[in-house]
Amino acid sequence: MDTILPVLPTATDSTLKHTKAQSVLKKRSTILIDTSEALFTTECIVVASYLEAIVPLFYCNYMLIMVHLPSAQYHMEMAG
């Protein structure tokens, strides 16, 4: 008497490769996102530091030039 037995699903090589590939892609995606966030934070810190250093220098140069102009005598903040 021939009996028919059900075939249980098994993981094939292609299924294992597919899940492994998904795992690698997910890990790379996580690394890429973390790196992007770190670069963004670094960029913000660098730009803020640059502005904190450069803007006062420009303002100082501006005031030095403005004090020596002929119209400086009419402005109280530029007297001196």
Short mmCIF file of C-alpha atoms in Angstrom, two decimals:
data_model
loop_
_atom_site.label_atom_id
_atom_site.label_comp_id
_atom_site.label_asym_id
_atom_site.label_seq_id
_atom_site.Cartn_x
_atom_site.Cartn_y
_atom_site.Cartn_z
CA MET A 1 0.00 0.00 0.00
CA ASP A 2 1.47 3.32 -1.10
CA THR A 3 1.07 6.17 1.32
CA ILE A 4 1.42 9.81 0.52
CA LEU A 5 3.35 11.77 3.07
CA PRO A 6 3.34 15.55 3.16
CA VAL A 7 6.57 17.26 2.31
CA LEU A 8 7.62 19.68 4.99
CA PRO A 9 9.06 22.98 3.81
CA THR A 10 12.80 23.19 4.22
CA ALA A 11 15.22 26.00 3.80
CA THR A 12 16.88 25.76 0.45
CA ASP A 13 20.17 27.30 -0.52
CA SER A 14 18.46 30.11 -2.40
CA THR A 15 16.28 30.94 0.61
CA LEU A 16 19.30 30.97 2.91
CA LYS A 17 21.23 33.16 0.47
CA HIS A 18 18.25 35.52 0.21
CA THR A 19 17.89 35.92 3.98
CA LYS A 20 21.66 36.29 4.37
CA ALA A 21 21.68 38.98 1.69
CA GLN A 22 18.82 40.78 3.43
CA SER A 23 20.73 40.60 6.70
CA VAL A 24 23.84 42.09 5.10
CA LEU A 25 21.81 44.85 3.42
CA LYS A 26 20.08 45.71 6.68
CA LYS A 27 23.42 45.89 8.50
CA ARG A 28 24.93 48.10 5.78
CA SER A 29 21.85 50.31 5.84
CA THR A 30 22.18 50.74 9.60
CA ILE A 31 25.87 51.59 9.27
CA LEU A 32 25.11 54.09 6.51
CA ILE A 33 22.42 55.82 8.57
CA ASP A 34 24.65 56.00 11.66
CA THR A 35 27.52 57.40 9.58
CA SER A 36 25.25 59.98 7.95
CA GLU A 37 23.98 61.13 11.35
CA ALA A 38 27.54 61.42 12.68
CA LEU A 39 28.64 63.43 9.64
CA PHE A 40 25.64 65.75 9.95
CA THR A 41 26.39 66.40 13.62
CA THR A 42 30.06 67.01 12.84
CA GLU A 43 29.13 69.41 10.05
CA CYS A 44 26.88 71.41 12.39
CA ILE A 45 29.62 71.66 15.02
CA VAL A 46 32.23 72.73 12.45
CA VAL A 47 29.98 75.38 10.89
CA ALA A 48 28.98 76.77 14.28
CA SER A 49 32.62 76.95 15.40
CA TYR A 50 33.65 78.59 12.14
CA LEU A 51 30.95 81.23 12.46
CA GLU A 52 31.81 81.90 16.10
CA ALA A 53 35.41 82.59 15.08
CA ILE A 54 34.98 84.40 11.75
CA VAL A 55 32.00 86.70 12.35
CA PRO A 56 33.71 88.62 15.20
CA LEU A 57 36.78 89.08 12.99
CA PHE A 58 34.68 90.54 10.19
CA TYR A 59 32.86 92.80 12.63
CA CYS A 60 36.14 93.99 14.13
CA ASN A 61 37.51 94.82 10.67
CA TYR A 62 34.27 96.59 9.79
CA MET A 63 34.43 98.74 12.93
CA LEU A 64 38.10 99.59 12.35
CA ILE A 65 37.31 100.79 8.84
CA MET A 66 34.14 102.65 9.87
CA VAL A 67 35.92 104.57 12.66
CA HIS A 68 38.35 106.05 10.14
CA LEU A 69 35.69 107.24 7.70
CA PRO A 70 34.79 110.96 7.68
CA SER A 71 31.19 110.25 8.67
CA ALA A 72 32.30 108.57 11.93
CA GLN A 73 32.18 111.91 13.75
CA TYR A 74 28.39 111.93 13.44
CA HIS A 75 27.94 108.57 15.18
CA MET A 76 28.36 108.30 18.93
CA GLU A 77 29.25 104.60 18.87
CA MET A 78 32.13 105.29 16.45
CA ALA A 79 33.66 108.23 18.27
CA GLY A 80 37.19 107.58 19.30
#
